[in-house]
Structure formats: structure tokens, C-alpha cells
């Protein structure tokens, strides 16, 4: 598949998608988001791909939704075309683990897209903000919700109400980012993490992801019940037998994704 706004690569079990609109700091136009849906669909359907890495350029992961494309939109335009919901949420529905590898600007919709991934690893050059208030709007792709769950109400309020930009160190301290690496090592480290996950059982990784995500959406009691059901279900997999037998036999497990 050839794309205008993305670079796509399959490296072993890892699907790498690079946002590629250098002249617009990877601003997330509709065409780019439609392409991203197609890529995630493809990775999801490809049994050889076990982990997805979503990244941008050294200068920008993404400087937000495309302001020039949005500027003239009326309510009825946005409502009728199901703006944002139609394609942006595909990333959140991907069943395979998705890692955002962020360098440079990660602003507005860019930050929201990164937060739709399972976790964010950042270069020490990364800069995060929800600056929508500075252009007369508000976060519209989950910024007020996901950021609040990640960093808590006080910090999310301050960031969304002021549009202040934070660096990678502050983002890590706040819980927005899982790990920070020197910029030159970002992709190497992101791919190492992806590879580590890819070597485990794919279905078990999917269960872990589903269960952690449940923590966002339900009560503790329901979340624990859900976790327990999946934990029990894991004993029906060949990979659970292999993993535990390999431990006993003092050998490396060979998972088969079954
Ligand atoms: N959209 C469109 N073009 C953008 C852009 C963006 N978000 N960000 C940058 N660009 C373009 C610039 O216009 C410029 O294009 P040319 O003028 O060269 O044609 C090119 O990228 C390079 O940008 P700069 O010349 O500005 O580069 P600098 O290094 O000087 O500045 C910057 C970098 C990141 C500080 C600056 O570009 C900037 O402030 N960009 C905008 C950041 C921003 O405000 N982002 C939030 C966008 S709002 C909603 C759902 C979602 C959203 C809203 C509503 N609903 C459901 C209703 C989401 C909204 C957003 O994300």
C-alpha cells in the first residue's frame, strides 16, 4: 500500500507507522487519519504483526489536528461527517499493543493520538501540550478525559486551561510518559520494547491490554472480576502450558500464539 501522509514498515513482528507530513509538522488532517485507519486494519489482520509502533519525525510527533482544515468547519459539517469519531478512534480499538514513540512537538490532537496508544515512550526533546484553548476551542479527541486519567485532575486542568507546553521530564514525572530516552536512541529503544513484547504470547498480551484498559472504564470490583476471568482463561492456552513448563525445565519458552 502506498500512502501520502505515512511511511509504513513491517520489521519482523513489529509494524511501524511513521506520520509523514513534514511541511505541516505532521498535523493530523483527515486524509492522514484515514490512512492510519487502513494501516491499523492491515496490521490487525496480519498474524505476523504482534506489536505496533506509531511515531513521527525528530521535530514533531504531531502538532495537532490540522487547524487549516478545521478552521472553517461549521457544527453541521463536523456533526454530519462524524468528525474525529469516524477515524481517530480506530487506534484505541486496535487489539494488539500500540506504542507511541514521541519526539518533538506532541500537541493538541497529537497528544490525544499518543494517549490513544497503550503507552508513550518519549525522546528527551519531546514537548507535550493541549493548546486548543489558545485557538478558541478545547480538546476534542479525548484530551480532557485521557489526560485527566493519566496525570490527575489538577495537572490536567492546569494544562488544558493554560495550554502550557511541558517537556519530556515533566511528562514522565506526571505519568503521561512511560519512559524517556535520548533523542538519538528513541526508535532503537522503542523497537527493543516492542520486540520484547512481541516475543511473548500474542493472545496473552492482548488479554493484558484488554484488562488494563478495563481499569479506565469500570469499578474496581468489576475490573478485578474481568481480570480474574481472563486470568482463568489464560490457562486454556497452549502458551500458558509452554511458559510454565519452560520455567520448570529451565529453558526459554517458545510461544506459539495459541
Ligand atoms: N495544523 C496545520 N498546520 C500546522 C499545524 C497544525 N496544527 N501546526 C503547524 N502547522 C504548519 C504551520 O502552519 C507551518 O506551515 P507553513 O506556514 O510553513 O505552510 C508549518 O506547519 C511549520 O509550522 P511553524 O512555522 O509554525 O513552525 P514553528 O517551529 O515556528 O512552530 C509550533 C511550531 C508547533 C509551535 C507551531 O507550529 C504551532 O503552534 N502549531 C499549532 C499547535 C496547535 O495549536 N496545535 C493544536 C491544534 S488544535 C475537535 C477535535 C480535536 C481537536 C479539536 C476539535 N472536535 C471534535 C471539535 C483538536 C484540535 C487540535 O489539535
Short mmCIF file of C-alpha atoms and ligand atoms in Angstrom, two decimals:
data_model
loop_
_atom_site.label_atom_id
_atom_site.label_comp_id
_atom_site.label_asym_id
_atom_site.label_seq_id
_atom_site.Cartn_x
_atom_site.Cartn_y
_atom_site.Cartn_z
CA UNK A 1 0.00 0.00 0.00
CA UNK A 2 1.30 3.49 -0.83
CA UNK A 3 0.39 6.39 1.40
CA UNK A 4 0.69 10.15 1.03
CA UNK A 5 0.97 11.01 4.71
CA UNK A 6 2.51 7.94 6.30
CA UNK A 7 5.53 5.67 6.00
CA UNK A 8 4.79 2.06 6.80
CA UNK A 9 7.18 -0.77 7.50
CA UNK A 10 6.88 -4.32 8.78
CA UNK A 11 10.00 -5.36 10.64
CA UNK A 12 9.56 -8.94 11.81
CA UNK A 13 6.69 -8.97 14.26
CA UNK A 14 6.62 -5.18 14.57
CA UNK A 15 4.50 -2.86 12.45
CA UNK A 16 6.00 0.62 12.28
CA UNK A 17 3.93 3.56 11.12
CA UNK A 18 5.57 6.97 10.80
CA UNK A 19 3.48 10.12 10.46
CA UNK A 20 4.93 11.91 7.47
CA UNK A 21 3.66 15.42 6.69
CA UNK A 22 6.94 17.27 7.28
CA UNK A 23 5.69 20.57 5.89
CA UNK A 24 2.88 20.71 8.42
CA UNK A 25 4.70 19.23 11.46
CA UNK A 26 2.57 16.11 10.94
CA UNK A 27 -0.69 17.97 11.56
CA UNK A 28 -3.39 15.34 11.57
CA UNK A 29 -5.55 16.01 8.51
CA UNK A 30 -8.47 13.76 7.64
CA UNK A 31 -6.57 12.07 4.81
CA UNK A 32 -3.77 11.15 7.21
CA UNK A 33 -6.21 9.75 9.74
CA UNK A 34 -8.00 7.72 7.02
CA UNK A 35 -4.63 6.28 6.01
CA UNK A 36 -3.86 5.47 9.63
CA UNK A 37 -7.12 3.51 9.86
CA UNK A 38 -6.11 1.48 6.79
CA UNK A 39 -2.68 0.71 8.27
CA UNK A 40 -4.04 -0.32 11.66
CA UNK A 41 -6.62 -2.54 9.89
CA UNK A 42 -3.80 -4.15 7.93
CA UNK A 43 -1.60 -4.71 11.00
CA UNK A 44 -4.57 -6.09 12.89
CA UNK A 45 -5.31 -8.60 10.13
CA UNK A 46 -1.69 -9.66 9.70
CA UNK A 47 -0.99 -12.55 12.09
CA UNK A 48 2.76 -11.95 11.74
CA UNK A 49 2.45 -8.49 13.32
CA UNK A 50 2.25 -8.58 17.11
CA UNK A 51 3.09 -5.03 18.19
CA UNK A 52 2.61 -1.64 16.53
CA UNK A 53 4.91 1.38 16.96
CA UNK A 54 3.48 4.77 15.99
CA UNK A 55 5.99 7.56 15.58
CA UNK A 56 6.62 10.89 13.86
CA UNK A 57 9.70 12.90 12.97
CA UNK A 58 12.51 14.28 15.10
CA UNK A 59 10.78 17.67 15.04
CA UNK A 60 7.21 16.60 15.62
CA UNK A 61 5.18 13.57 16.54
CA UNK A 62 2.22 15.74 15.53
CA UNK A 63 1.48 19.43 16.13
CA UNK A 64 -2.23 18.73 16.49
CA UNK A 65 -5.26 18.28 14.34
CA UNK A 66 -4.94 20.23 11.08
CA UNK A 67 -6.03 23.74 12.06
CA UNK A 68 -6.24 24.92 8.44
CA UNK A 69 -8.61 22.06 7.61
CA UNK A 70 -10.73 22.64 10.72
CA UNK A 71 -10.88 26.43 10.73
CA UNK A 72 -13.95 26.90 8.54
CA UNK A 73 -15.90 23.85 9.68
CA UNK A 74 -19.42 24.50 10.90
CA UNK A 75 -21.16 22.48 13.58
CA UNK A 76 -23.27 20.72 10.98
CA UNK A 77 -20.17 19.81 8.90
CA UNK A 78 -18.45 18.33 11.96
CA UNK A 79 -21.59 16.53 13.12
CA UNK A 80 -22.60 15.07 9.76
CA UNK A 81 -19.16 13.76 8.90
CA UNK A 82 -18.69 12.40 12.46
CA UNK A 83 -15.52 14.46 12.74
CA UNK A 84 -12.84 12.75 14.86
CA UNK A 85 -15.01 9.76 15.90
CA UNK A 86 -15.18 8.32 12.39
CA UNK A 87 -11.50 7.53 12.08
CA UNK A 88 -9.47 8.70 15.11
CA UNK A 89 -10.84 6.12 17.48
CA UNK A 90 -9.57 3.22 15.36
CA UNK A 91 -6.27 3.40 17.23
CA UNK A 92 -7.99 2.86 20.58
CA UNK A 93 -9.74 -0.22 19.20
CA UNK A 94 -6.58 -1.95 18.00
CA UNK A 95 -6.35 -5.22 19.95
CA UNK A 96 -2.59 -5.50 19.53
CA UNK A 97 -0.29 -3.40 21.74
CA UNK A 98 0.41 0.04 20.26
CA UNK A 99 3.41 2.08 21.45
CA UNK A 100 3.71 5.80 20.71
CA UNK A 101 7.34 6.85 20.20
CA UNK A 102 7.30 10.63 20.53
CA UNK A 103 9.97 13.19 19.66
CA UNK A 104 9.49 16.95 19.27
CA UNK A 105 6.06 18.55 19.30
CA UNK A 106 3.20 16.40 20.53
CA UNK A 107 0.40 18.93 20.77
CA UNK A 108 -3.38 19.01 20.87
CA UNK A 109 -4.71 16.18 18.73
CA UNK A 110 -1.13 14.86 18.51
CA UNK A 111 -1.03 14.42 22.27
CA UNK A 112 -4.52 12.92 22.15
CA UNK A 113 -3.43 10.44 19.48
CA UNK A 114 -0.36 9.49 21.54
CA UNK A 115 -2.60 8.95 24.57
CA UNK A 116 -4.84 6.66 22.49
CA UNK A 117 -1.84 4.34 22.22
CA UNK A 118 -1.14 1.90 25.07
CA UNK A 119 1.85 3.81 26.35
CA UNK A 120 4.16 6.61 25.33
CA UNK A 121 7.94 6.49 25.17
CA UNK A 122 9.49 9.87 24.57
CA UNK A 123 12.70 11.43 23.37
CA UNK A 124 14.20 13.98 25.72
CA UNK A 125 13.25 16.55 23.05
CA UNK A 126 9.52 15.81 23.28
CA UNK A 127 7.13 18.62 24.15
CA UNK A 128 3.53 17.99 25.13
CA UNK A 129 0.57 20.30 25.41
CA UNK A 130 -3.18 20.67 24.95
CA UNK A 131 -3.10 24.17 23.42
CA UNK A 132 -6.64 24.18 21.99
CA UNK A 133 -7.79 26.93 24.35
CA UNK A 134 -5.23 29.25 22.73
CA UNK A 135 -7.01 28.89 19.38
CA UNK A 136 -10.51 29.25 20.72
CA UNK A 137 -11.52 25.65 21.13
CA UNK A 138 -11.00 22.77 23.54
CA UNK A 139 -9.55 19.28 23.34
CA UNK A 140 -11.93 17.20 21.22
CA UNK A 141 -10.28 13.83 20.81
CA UNK A 142 -10.12 12.74 24.43
CA UNK A 143 -7.67 15.28 25.86
CA UNK A 144 -9.81 16.28 28.84
CA UNK A 145 -10.55 12.63 29.61
CA UNK A 146 -7.40 10.61 28.94
CA UNK A 147 -5.01 13.29 30.19
CA UNK A 148 -7.01 13.59 33.42
CA UNK A 149 -6.88 9.84 33.98
CA UNK A 150 -3.13 9.80 33.33
CA UNK A 151 -1.96 12.85 35.29
CA UNK A 152 -4.84 13.62 37.65
CA UNK A 153 -7.32 16.47 37.76
CA UNK A 154 -5.10 19.28 38.99
CA UNK A 155 -2.36 18.85 36.40
CA UNK A 156 -4.83 18.16 33.56
CA UNK A 157 -6.85 21.26 34.45
CA UNK A 158 -3.74 23.41 34.54
CA UNK A 159 -2.51 22.07 31.19
CA UNK A 160 -5.87 22.29 29.39
CA UNK A 161 -6.75 25.72 30.84
CA UNK A 162 -3.39 27.35 30.10
CA UNK A 163 -2.17 25.45 27.04
CA UNK A 164 1.27 25.29 28.71
CA UNK A 165 3.85 23.11 27.00
CA UNK A 166 5.71 20.59 29.15
CA UNK A 167 8.95 18.79 28.41
CA UNK A 168 9.57 15.05 28.47
CA UNK A 169 10.94 15.05 32.01
CA UNK A 170 7.82 16.74 33.38
CA UNK A 171 5.59 14.47 31.30
CA UNK A 172 7.33 11.40 32.72
CA UNK A 173 7.11 12.71 36.28
CA UNK A 174 3.38 13.38 35.77
CA UNK A 175 2.68 9.88 34.44
CA UNK A 176 1.90 10.85 30.85
CA UNK A 177 5.03 9.14 29.55
CA UNK A 178 6.30 5.67 30.49
CA UNK A 179 9.99 6.17 29.67
CA UNK A 180 12.29 8.88 28.30
CA UNK A 181 15.36 8.25 26.12
CA UNK A 182 17.99 10.46 24.48
CA UNK A 183 16.54 11.56 21.13
CA UNK A 184 19.08 9.65 19.05
CA UNK A 185 18.11 6.40 20.79
CA UNK A 186 14.33 6.78 20.78
CA UNK A 187 13.48 4.39 17.95
CA UNK A 188 16.10 1.82 18.93
CA UNK A 189 14.70 1.74 22.45
CA UNK A 190 11.06 1.78 21.30
CA UNK A 191 11.74 -1.14 18.97
CA UNK A 192 13.55 -3.03 21.74
CA UNK A 193 10.49 -2.67 23.94
CA UNK A 194 8.22 -3.71 21.06
CA UNK A 195 10.42 -6.73 20.34
CA UNK A 196 10.34 -7.81 23.97
CA UNK A 197 6.53 -7.72 23.95
CA UNK A 198 6.41 -9.47 20.57
CA UNK A 199 8.37 -12.42 21.95
CA UNK A 200 5.66 -13.14 24.50
CA UNK A 201 2.37 -14.81 23.66
CA UNK A 202 0.31 -12.52 21.41
CA UNK A 203 -3.08 -13.56 22.82
CA UNK A 204 -1.82 -13.12 26.39
CA UNK A 205 -0.50 -9.63 25.55
CA UNK A 206 -3.94 -8.84 24.12
CA UNK A 207 -5.58 -10.05 27.34
CA UNK A 208 -3.23 -7.89 29.43
CA UNK A 209 -4.08 -4.89 27.27
CA UNK A 210 -7.82 -5.54 27.48
CA UNK A 211 -7.63 -5.92 31.23
CA UNK A 212 -5.54 -2.79 31.89
CA UNK A 213 -7.91 -0.81 29.67
CA UNK A 214 -10.85 -2.09 31.74
CA UNK A 215 -9.36 -0.23 34.71
CA UNK A 216 -10.29 3.01 32.92
CA UNK A 217 -13.85 2.07 32.27
CA UNK A 218 -15.30 0.30 35.23
CA UNK A 219 -15.35 -0.04 39.01
CA UNK A 220 -12.55 -1.80 40.88
CA UNK A 221 -14.79 -4.77 41.70
CA UNK A 222 -15.87 -5.21 38.07
CA UNK A 223 -12.30 -4.70 36.84
CA UNK A 224 -11.00 -7.34 39.22
CA UNK A 225 -13.73 -9.75 38.13
CA UNK A 226 -12.82 -9.13 34.48
CA UNK A 227 -9.13 -9.66 35.23
CA UNK A 228 -9.88 -12.90 37.09
CA UNK A 229 -11.95 -14.26 34.18
CA UNK A 230 -9.16 -13.56 31.68
CA UNK A 231 -6.55 -14.94 34.08
CA UNK A 232 -8.54 -18.18 34.34
CA UNK A 233 -8.98 -18.20 30.55
CA UNK A 234 -5.21 -17.94 30.08
CA UNK A 235 -4.98 -21.49 31.48
CA UNK A 236 -6.81 -22.69 28.38
CA UNK A 237 -3.98 -21.53 26.13
CA UNK A 238 -1.06 -23.64 24.91
CA UNK A 239 1.21 -20.69 25.66
CA UNK A 240 0.42 -20.84 29.39
CA UNK A 241 1.46 -24.52 29.46
CA UNK A 242 4.57 -23.75 27.44
CA UNK A 243 5.54 -20.74 29.59
CA UNK A 244 5.18 -22.54 32.90
CA UNK A 245 6.78 -25.79 31.65
CA UNK A 246 9.71 -23.81 30.22
CA UNK A 247 10.24 -22.25 33.65
CA UNK A 248 10.28 -25.68 35.29
CA UNK A 249 12.59 -27.10 32.58
CA UNK A 250 14.90 -24.07 32.92
CA UNK A 251 14.65 -23.22 29.20
CA UNK A 252 13.40 -20.28 27.14
CA UNK A 253 9.71 -20.53 26.31
CA UNK A 254 8.71 -20.83 22.66
CA UNK A 255 5.32 -19.21 22.46
CA UNK A 256 3.05 -20.09 19.52
CA UNK A 257 0.29 -17.50 19.96
CA UNK A 258 -2.16 -20.29 20.69
N1 LIG B 1 -2.33 22.47 11.72
C1 LIG B 1 -1.99 22.89 10.48
N2 LIG B 1 -0.75 23.31 10.15
C2 LIG B 1 0.17 23.33 11.14
C3 LIG B 1 -0.13 22.95 12.46
C4 LIG B 1 -1.46 22.49 12.75
N3 LIG B 1 -1.84 22.04 13.95
N4 LIG B 1 0.98 23.09 13.22
C5 LIG B 1 1.93 23.57 12.39
N5 LIG B 1 1.46 23.72 11.14
C6 LIG B 1 2.15 24.18 9.94
C7 LIG B 1 2.40 25.69 10.02
O1 LIG B 1 1.25 26.38 9.61
C8 LIG B 1 3.56 25.83 9.07
O2 LIG B 1 3.08 25.76 7.75
P1 LIG B 1 3.54 26.87 6.64
O3 LIG B 1 3.19 28.18 7.22
O4 LIG B 1 5.03 26.65 6.52
O5 LIG B 1 2.76 26.49 5.42
C9 LIG B 1 4.37 24.56 9.32
O6 LIG B 1 3.45 23.62 9.91
C10 LIG B 1 5.51 24.78 10.28
O7 LIG B 1 4.99 25.37 11.46
P2 LIG B 1 5.61 26.71 12.09
O8 LIG B 1 6.21 27.58 11.06
O9 LIG B 1 4.56 27.30 12.96
O10 LIG B 1 6.78 26.06 12.97
P3 LIG B 1 7.44 26.66 14.29
O11 LIG B 1 8.61 25.78 14.58
O12 LIG B 1 7.64 28.13 14.19
O13 LIG B 1 6.33 26.43 15.44
C11 LIG B 1 4.66 25.13 16.63
C12 LIG B 1 6.00 25.14 15.82
C13 LIG B 1 4.28 23.67 16.90
C14 LIG B 1 4.91 25.84 17.99
C15 LIG B 1 3.57 25.88 15.86
O14 LIG B 1 3.52 25.36 14.53
C16 LIG B 1 2.21 25.75 16.45
O15 LIG B 1 1.89 26.40 17.46
N6 LIG B 1 1.36 24.91 15.84
C17 LIG B 1 -0.03 24.74 16.26
C18 LIG B 1 -0.09 23.96 17.54
C19 LIG B 1 -1.50 23.83 17.99
O16 LIG B 1 -2.19 24.81 18.35
N7 LIG B 1 -1.98 22.59 18.00
C20 LIG B 1 -3.30 22.27 18.45
C21 LIG B 1 -4.15 22.18 17.23
S1 LIG B 1 -5.83 22.13 17.68
C22 LIG B 1 -12.13 18.59 17.88
C23 LIG B 1 -11.28 17.50 17.94
C24 LIG B 1 -9.92 17.65 18.02
C25 LIG B 1 -9.41 18.90 18.05
C26 LIG B 1 -10.25 19.99 18.01
C27 LIG B 1 -11.60 19.85 17.91
N8 LIG B 1 -13.56 18.44 17.74
C28 LIG B 1 -14.12 17.10 17.80
C29 LIG B 1 -14.40 19.56 17.50
C30 LIG B 1 -8.02 19.06 18.10
C31 LIG B 1 -7.54 20.27 17.96
C32 LIG B 1 -6.13 20.50 17.85
O17 LIG B 1 -5.29 19.62 17.85
#
